[in-house]
Coordinates of C-alpha atoms in Angstrom, one line a residue:
M253 CA 0.0 0.0 -0.1
S254 CA 1.3 3.5 -0.9
K255 CA 1.9 6.2 1.7
Q256 CA -1.0 8.1 0.2
E257 CA -3.3 5.1 0.6
H258 CA -2.1 4.5 4.1
K259 CA -2.9 8.1 5.0
Q260 CA -6.5 7.6 3.8
L261 CA -6.9 4.4 5.9
D262 CA -6.2 5.6 9.4
D263 CA -6.9 3.7 12.6
R264 CA -10.3 5.4 13.2
Y265 CA -12.0 3.3 10.5
Q266 CA -12.7 -0.4 9.9
Y267 CA -12.4 -1.5 6.2
Y268 CA -12.8 -4.9 4.6
G269 CA -11.0 -6.3 1.6
T270 CA -7.8 -5.1 -0.1
P271 CA -7.4 -1.3 -0.3
T272 CA -6.8 -0.4 -3.9
K273 CA -7.4 2.1 -6.6
A274 CA -10.2 2.4 -9.1
G275 CA -8.8 0.5 -12.0
E276 CA -8.2 -2.6 -9.8
V277 CA -11.7 -2.3 -8.3
V278 CA -13.2 -2.3 -11.8
A279 CA -11.1 -5.3 -12.8
F280 CA -12.2 -7.1 -9.6
L281 CA -15.9 -6.3 -10.3
S282 CA -15.7 -7.3 -13.9
H283 CA -14.1 -10.6 -13.0
M284 CA -16.6 -11.5 -10.3
L285 CA -19.6 -10.4 -12.4
A286 CA -18.4 -13.0 -15.1
I287 CA -17.8 -15.6 -12.4
N288 CA -21.2 -15.1 -10.9
L289 CA -23.0 -15.5 -14.3
R290 CA -21.1 -18.8 -14.8
Q291 CA -22.1 -19.9 -11.3
E292 CA -25.7 -19.1 -12.0
A293 CA -25.6 -21.1 -15.2
K294 CA -24.5 -24.1 -13.2
G295 CA -27.3 -23.6 -10.7
K296 CA -24.9 -22.3 -8.0
R297 CA -25.3 -19.2 -5.8
K298 CA -24.1 -15.8 -6.8
T299 CA -22.0 -13.7 -4.4
P300 CA -22.8 -10.0 -3.8
I301 CA -19.8 -7.6 -3.8
C302 CA -19.4 -4.7 -1.4
I303 CA -17.2 -1.7 -2.1
W304 CA -15.9 0.1 1.0
G305 CA -14.5 3.6 1.0
K306 CA -14.7 7.1 2.3
H307 CA -17.4 9.5 1.1
G308 CA -17.0 11.3 -2.3
I309 CA -14.3 9.2 -3.9
G310 CA -16.5 7.6 -6.6
K311 CA -17.8 4.2 -5.4
T312 CA -21.2 4.7 -6.9
E313 CA -19.9 6.2 -10.1
I314 CA -17.6 3.2 -10.7
V315 CA -20.6 0.8 -10.6
Q316 CA -22.7 3.1 -12.8
A317 CA -19.9 3.4 -15.4
L318 CA -19.2 -0.3 -15.4
A319 CA -22.8 -1.2 -15.9
K320 CA -22.8 1.2 -18.9
E321 CA -19.6 -0.2 -20.3
L322 CA -20.8 -3.9 -20.0
D323 CA -24.3 -2.9 -21.3
Y324 CA -25.9 -4.2 -18.1
Q325 CA -29.2 -2.9 -16.8
L326 CA -28.9 -1.0 -13.6
A327 CA -31.3 -0.7 -10.6
Y328 CA -30.5 1.7 -7.8
I329 CA -31.7 1.9 -4.2
A330 CA -30.4 3.8 -1.1
P331 CA -31.8 1.8 1.9
A332 CA -31.1 4.7 4.2
Q333 CA -34.3 6.2 2.7
F334 CA -36.4 3.2 3.7
E335 CA -38.6 3.9 6.7
E336 CA -40.6 0.7 6.8
M337 CA -40.0 -2.9 5.8
G338 CA -42.6 -2.4 3.2
D339 CA -40.2 -0.3 1.3
L340 CA -38.1 -3.4 1.0
L341 CA -40.6 -6.2 0.9
G342 CA -43.5 -4.4 -0.9
M343 CA -47.1 -3.9 0.2
P344 CA -49.6 -6.7 1.0
S345 CA -52.7 -7.1 -1.0
I346 CA -55.5 -9.7 -1.2
I347 CA -55.7 -11.9 -4.3
N348 CA -58.2 -14.8 -4.5
G349 CA -58.6 -14.7 -0.8
E350 CA -54.8 -14.8 -0.1
T351 CA -52.5 -12.2 1.2
V352 CA -49.6 -11.6 -1.2
F353 CA -47.0 -8.9 -1.4
Q354 CA -46.6 -6.6 -4.4
A355 CA -43.0 -6.0 -5.1
P356 CA -41.8 -2.3 -4.9
A357 CA -41.5 -0.4 -8.1
W358 CA -37.7 -0.4 -7.9
V359 CA -37.4 -4.2 -8.2
P360 CA -36.2 -5.2 -11.7
K361 CA -38.7 -7.1 -13.8
E362 CA -36.8 -8.0 -16.9
E363 CA -34.1 -10.7 -17.2
G364 CA -30.6 -9.4 -17.0
P365 CA -27.7 -9.1 -17.2
G366 CA -28.1 -6.4 -14.6
I367 CA -26.8 -4.9 -11.4
L368 CA -28.8 -4.0 -8.4
L369 CA -26.8 -1.3 -6.7
I370 CA -27.5 -1.0 -3.0
D371 CA -25.8 2.4 -2.2
D372 CA -24.6 3.3 1.3
V373 CA -26.0 0.1 2.6
N374 CA -24.8 0.6 6.2
R375 CA -26.5 3.9 6.5
A376 CA -29.8 2.0 6.7
D377 CA -31.1 1.3 10.2
D378 CA -30.5 -2.2 11.7
R379 CA -34.0 -3.5 11.0
I380 CA -33.6 -2.8 7.2
L381 CA -30.1 -4.3 7.3
R382 CA -31.5 -7.5 8.8
G383 CA -34.2 -7.5 6.1
I384 CA -31.5 -7.3 3.4
M385 CA -29.6 -10.4 4.6
Q386 CA -31.9 -12.9 2.9
L387 CA -31.6 -10.8 -0.4
L388 CA -27.8 -11.1 -0.2
Q389 CA -28.0 -14.8 0.5
N390 CA -30.6 -15.9 -2.1
H391 CA -31.2 -12.9 -4.4
E392 CA -34.8 -13.0 -3.2
L393 CA -37.1 -12.0 -0.4
V394 CA -40.2 -13.6 0.9
S395 CA -42.3 -11.5 -1.5
W396 CA -40.1 -11.3 -4.7
K397 CA -37.0 -12.5 -6.4
L398 CA -34.4 -10.9 -8.7
P399 CA -34.8 -12.0 -12.4
A400 CA -32.2 -14.2 -13.9
K401 CA -28.7 -12.8 -14.5
W402 CA -29.1 -10.0 -12.0
Q403 CA -26.3 -9.4 -9.4
I404 CA -25.9 -7.3 -6.3
I405 CA -23.2 -4.7 -5.7
L406 CA -23.2 -2.7 -2.5
T407 CA -21.3 0.4 -1.3
A408 CA -20.6 1.2 2.2
N409 CA -18.7 3.8 4.3
P410 CA -16.2 2.4 6.9
D411 CA -17.2 1.7 10.4
G412 CA -15.9 4.0 13.0
G413 CA -14.7 7.6 12.9
D414 CA -17.3 10.3 12.3
Y415 CA -19.5 8.2 10.0
S416 CA -23.1 7.6 11.1
V417 CA -23.3 4.0 10.0
T418 CA -24.9 0.8 11.3
P419 CA -22.3 -1.9 12.0
M420 CA -22.7 -5.1 10.1
D421 CA -22.2 -8.4 12.0
D422 CA -20.3 -11.4 10.7
A423 CA -23.4 -13.1 9.6
M424 CA -24.0 -10.3 7.1
L425 CA -20.3 -9.6 6.2
T426 CA -19.8 -13.3 5.2
R427 CA -22.5 -13.1 2.7
M428 CA -20.4 -10.8 0.5
L429 CA -17.0 -10.3 -1.1
H430 CA -15.2 -7.1 -0.1
I431 CA -12.9 -4.6 -1.5
T432 CA -11.9 -1.1 -0.4
L433 CA -11.6 1.8 -2.8
V434 CA -8.9 4.4 -2.1
F435 CA -8.3 7.6 -4.1
D436 CA -5.4 7.5 -6.6
L437 CA -4.3 10.9 -8.0
K438 CA -3.1 9.7 -11.4
E439 CA -6.2 7.7 -12.0
W440 CA -8.4 10.6 -11.1
A441 CA -6.4 13.0 -13.3
K442 CA -6.8 10.6 -16.3
W443 CA -10.5 10.2 -15.6
A444 CA -10.8 14.0 -15.3
E445 CA -9.0 14.5 -18.7
Q446 CA -11.4 12.0 -20.3
N447 CA -14.5 13.5 -18.9
G448 CA -13.8 17.2 -19.8
I449 CA -13.2 18.4 -16.2
D450 CA -11.9 22.1 -16.2
S451 CA -8.2 21.9 -17.1
R452 CA -7.4 24.5 -14.4
G453 CA -9.0 22.2 -11.8
I454 CA -6.9 19.3 -12.9
D455 CA -3.7 21.3 -12.7
F456 CA -4.7 22.5 -9.2
V457 CA -5.3 18.9 -7.9
L458 CA -2.1 17.7 -9.4
T459 CA 0.0 20.4 -7.8
H460 CA -1.9 20.2 -4.5
P461 CA -2.6 16.5 -4.0
N462 CA -3.1 16.8 -0.3
V463 CA -6.4 18.7 -0.7
L464 CA -8.1 15.4 -1.4
H465 CA -7.8 14.4 2.3
G466 CA -10.2 16.9 3.8
D467 CA -13.6 16.2 5.3
R468 CA -15.5 18.6 3.0
T469 CA -13.0 18.5 0.1
T470 CA -13.4 15.2 -1.8
A471 CA -13.2 14.2 -5.4
R472 CA -16.9 14.7 -5.6
T473 CA -16.9 18.2 -4.2
L474 CA -13.9 19.3 -6.3
V475 CA -15.7 18.2 -9.5
Q476 CA -18.8 20.2 -8.4
F477 CA -16.6 23.2 -7.9
F478 CA -14.7 22.8 -11.2
D479 CA -18.0 22.5 -13.0
S480 CA -19.1 25.8 -11.4
I481 CA -16.1 27.7 -12.8
Q482 CA -15.9 26.2 -16.2
E483 CA -17.7 29.0 -17.9
L484 CA -15.5 31.7 -16.2
P485 CA -12.6 32.2 -18.8
D486 CA -10.5 34.5 -16.6
L487 CA -10.6 33.4 -12.9
Q488 CA -8.4 36.3 -11.8
K489 CA -10.9 38.9 -13.0
E490 CA -13.7 37.0 -11.2
L491 CA -11.8 36.3 -8.0
S492 CA -14.6 37.5 -5.7
L493 CA -17.1 35.1 -7.4
V494 CA -14.5 32.3 -7.4
K495 CA -14.0 32.7 -3.6
L496 CA -17.8 32.4 -3.0
L497 CA -17.8 29.3 -5.1
T498 CA -14.9 27.7 -3.3
D499 CA -16.4 28.4 0.1
S500 CA -19.7 26.9 -1.0
C501 CA -18.3 23.4 -1.3
L502 CA -14.7 23.1 -0.1
D503 CA -13.0 23.3 3.2
D504 CA -11.1 26.5 4.2
V505 CA -7.6 25.1 3.5
T506 CA -8.5 24.0 0.0
A507 CA -10.4 27.2 -0.7
R508 CA -7.5 29.4 0.3
A509 CA -5.1 27.2 -1.7
F510 CA -7.1 27.5 -4.9
I511 CA -7.4 31.4 -4.5
T512 CA -3.6 31.4 -4.1
F513 CA -3.2 29.1 -7.1
V514 CA -5.3 31.5 -9.3
S515 CA -3.7 34.7 -7.8
Q516 CA -0.2 33.4 -8.8
G517 CA -1.3 32.8 -12.4
L518 CA -1.1 29.1 -12.2
G519 CA -4.5 28.8 -13.8
H520 CA -2.8 29.4 -17.1
L521 CA -0.4 26.5 -17.5
P522 CA 0.2 25.3 -21.0
Q523 CA -2.3 22.6 -21.9
P524 CA -1.4 19.2 -23.4
K525 CA -3.1 20.0 -26.7
A526 CA -1.1 23.2 -27.1
I527 CA 2.2 21.6 -26.1
L528 CA 1.7 18.9 -28.7
S529 CA 0.3 20.9 -31.6
T530 CA 2.4 24.1 -31.6
A531 CA 4.8 24.5 -34.6
N532 CA 7.1 26.6 -32.4
F533 CA 7.7 24.8 -29.1
Q534 CA 10.8 26.6 -28.2
G535 CA 9.4 30.0 -29.1
E536 CA 5.8 29.7 -27.7
V537 CA 5.4 26.9 -25.2
E538 CA 8.9 26.7 -23.5
P539 CA 8.9 30.3 -22.4
L540 CA 5.5 29.9 -20.8
I541 CA 6.7 26.8 -18.9
A542 CA 9.9 28.5 -17.8
A543 CA 8.1 31.6 -16.5
V544 CA 5.9 29.4 -14.3
V545 CA 8.4 26.9 -12.9
Q546 CA 11.7 28.8 -12.7
Q547 CA 11.0 30.8 -9.6
T548 CA 13.1 31.3 -6.4
T549 CA 13.1 27.5 -6.2
L550 CA 12.3 25.2 -9.2
R551 CA 8.6 24.3 -9.1
V552 CA 9.0 20.6 -9.6
D553 CA 5.4 20.0 -8.6
I554 CA 4.2 22.0 -11.5
L555 CA 6.6 20.2 -13.9
A556 CA 5.2 16.9 -12.5
S557 CA 1.6 18.2 -13.1
I558 CA 2.4 19.0 -16.7
C559 CA 4.0 15.6 -17.2
T560 CA 1.0 13.7 -15.8
R561 CA -1.4 15.7 -17.9
L562 CA 0.6 15.1 -21.1
I563 CA 0.7 11.3 -20.3
N564 CA -3.0 11.2 -19.7
Y565 CA -3.9 13.2 -22.8
L566 CA -1.6 11.0 -25.0
S567 CA -3.0 7.8 -23.6
L568 CA -6.5 8.8 -24.6
Q569 CA -5.7 9.5 -28.2
D570 CA -7.1 7.0 -30.8
A571 CA -5.0 8.0 -33.8
P572 CA -1.2 7.8 -34.5
L573 CA 0.7 10.9 -33.4
E574 CA 1.7 13.5 -35.9
A575 CA 5.4 14.1 -36.5
Q576 CA 5.1 17.5 -34.9
A577 CA 3.7 16.0 -31.7
I578 CA 6.6 13.6 -31.4
E579 CA 9.1 16.4 -32.1
N580 CA 7.4 18.5 -29.3
I581 CA 7.6 15.6 -26.9
R582 CA 11.3 15.4 -27.6
H583 CA 11.7 19.1 -27.0
F584 CA 9.8 18.8 -23.7
I585 CA 11.8 15.9 -22.2
Q586 CA 15.0 17.7 -23.1
L587 CA 14.1 20.9 -21.2
P588 CA 17.3 21.7 -19.3
Y589 CA 15.5 22.3 -16.0
L590 CA 13.4 19.1 -16.1
P591 CA 14.8 16.9 -13.3
A592 CA 16.4 13.7 -14.5
D593 CA 14.2 11.4 -12.5
L594 CA 11.0 13.2 -13.7
R595 CA 12.4 13.0 -17.3
L596 CA 13.0 9.3 -17.0
S597 CA 9.7 8.6 -15.3
F598 CA 7.8 10.5 -18.0
T599 CA 9.6 8.6 -20.8
Q600 CA 8.9 5.3 -19.2
D601 CA 5.2 6.1 -18.7
L602 CA 5.0 6.9 -22.4
V603 CA 6.5 3.5 -23.4
R604 CA 4.4 1.6 -20.9
S605 CA 1.1 3.1 -22.0
D606 CA -1.7 0.8 -23.1
N607 CA -2.2 3.0 -26.2
P608 CA -0.5 1.3 -29.2
H609 CA -0.2 4.6 -31.0
L610 CA 2.5 5.7 -28.5
V611 CA 4.9 2.9 -29.7
A612 CA 6.1 5.4 -32.2
I613 CA 7.5 7.5 -29.5
A614 CA 9.8 4.8 -28.3
A615 CA 11.1 4.5 -31.9
D616 CA 12.3 8.1 -31.9
P617 CA 16.1 7.8 -31.5
A618 CA 16.5 10.6 -28.9
I619 CA 13.7 9.2 -26.7
G620 CA 14.9 5.6 -27.1
E621 CA 18.4 6.6 -26.1
L622 CA 17.1 8.3 -23.0
L623 CA 15.1 5.3 -21.9
L624 CA 18.0 2.9 -22.5
N625 CA 20.4 5.2 -20.5
G626 CA 18.0 5.4 -17.7
M627 CA 17.5 1.7 -17.4
G628 CA 21.3 1.0 -17.7

């Protein structure tokens, strides 16, 4: 476990399963969803999966995105909203002189594949939790059953600390598989790049990674804030409004850090597209980078942010790189003030990318020589 992950998993909280980042959680879910379908085809029991983690780090969004990617149906419930067992079991009615339960409207009716997402399960009261146990065991309750090929994924906040949760006993915990999601900066930055999050926000998080460990400042609240500033082209001119927006959803430390970030002009860092497309890197882009990073002390954090954003942007490209882009990458990694370890790490990340179009970069003689020298 990294130091960053360890910081997130302090002794106040009780987690279950391996603490890991979003990509590995998705791989785990995908594997188990496939295993469960094969188990069902053999007439065997499917096993629900519970994702643990702190608030606002994307547990729910991971399940929603995975269902969309796999073309699964998705049903959603938040049992903390259930006040009566009828919200879970359904309401009784008389049919042909017998009392039967009518399933709640949220219960899936069509055959899957599908996912029933039980969100923030341990925010429900104890009576509702006990009612859910049979559902986890048999994918059915006394009044209704999930259709074929439907599976159950739950999310939960950790026991302990300041969370208002209902502890789950071993009888319930052993009905599920468990994994814990922790925030990973590089994965978040790649996701943000892919989903059009305000570029100034991405740069801010990459240069201030510790802001993600606040109580009010989470990945979720930061995205809310970045969405609110997306239509403000010049943050320095709108600083009063920006301050109101930061205070509305972020903690004081993060709000002050962002205002300082804007005041220092760091909201105007060269963007990946501009770095790769310019026909005059040394005359247009390099002076902009130098002006920002060559201060009283070299701003290695800003250089690292630019490197991460370039890697993420390149990995998302679905076409071969233009010759100009490769030349500009060569210029970038040969910047005289780019630290040697950062230069090597950047080059290795390029070569290790899953994007096949980036193979051409390793074929460039200057870049290939740098990589070989670094490995030697």
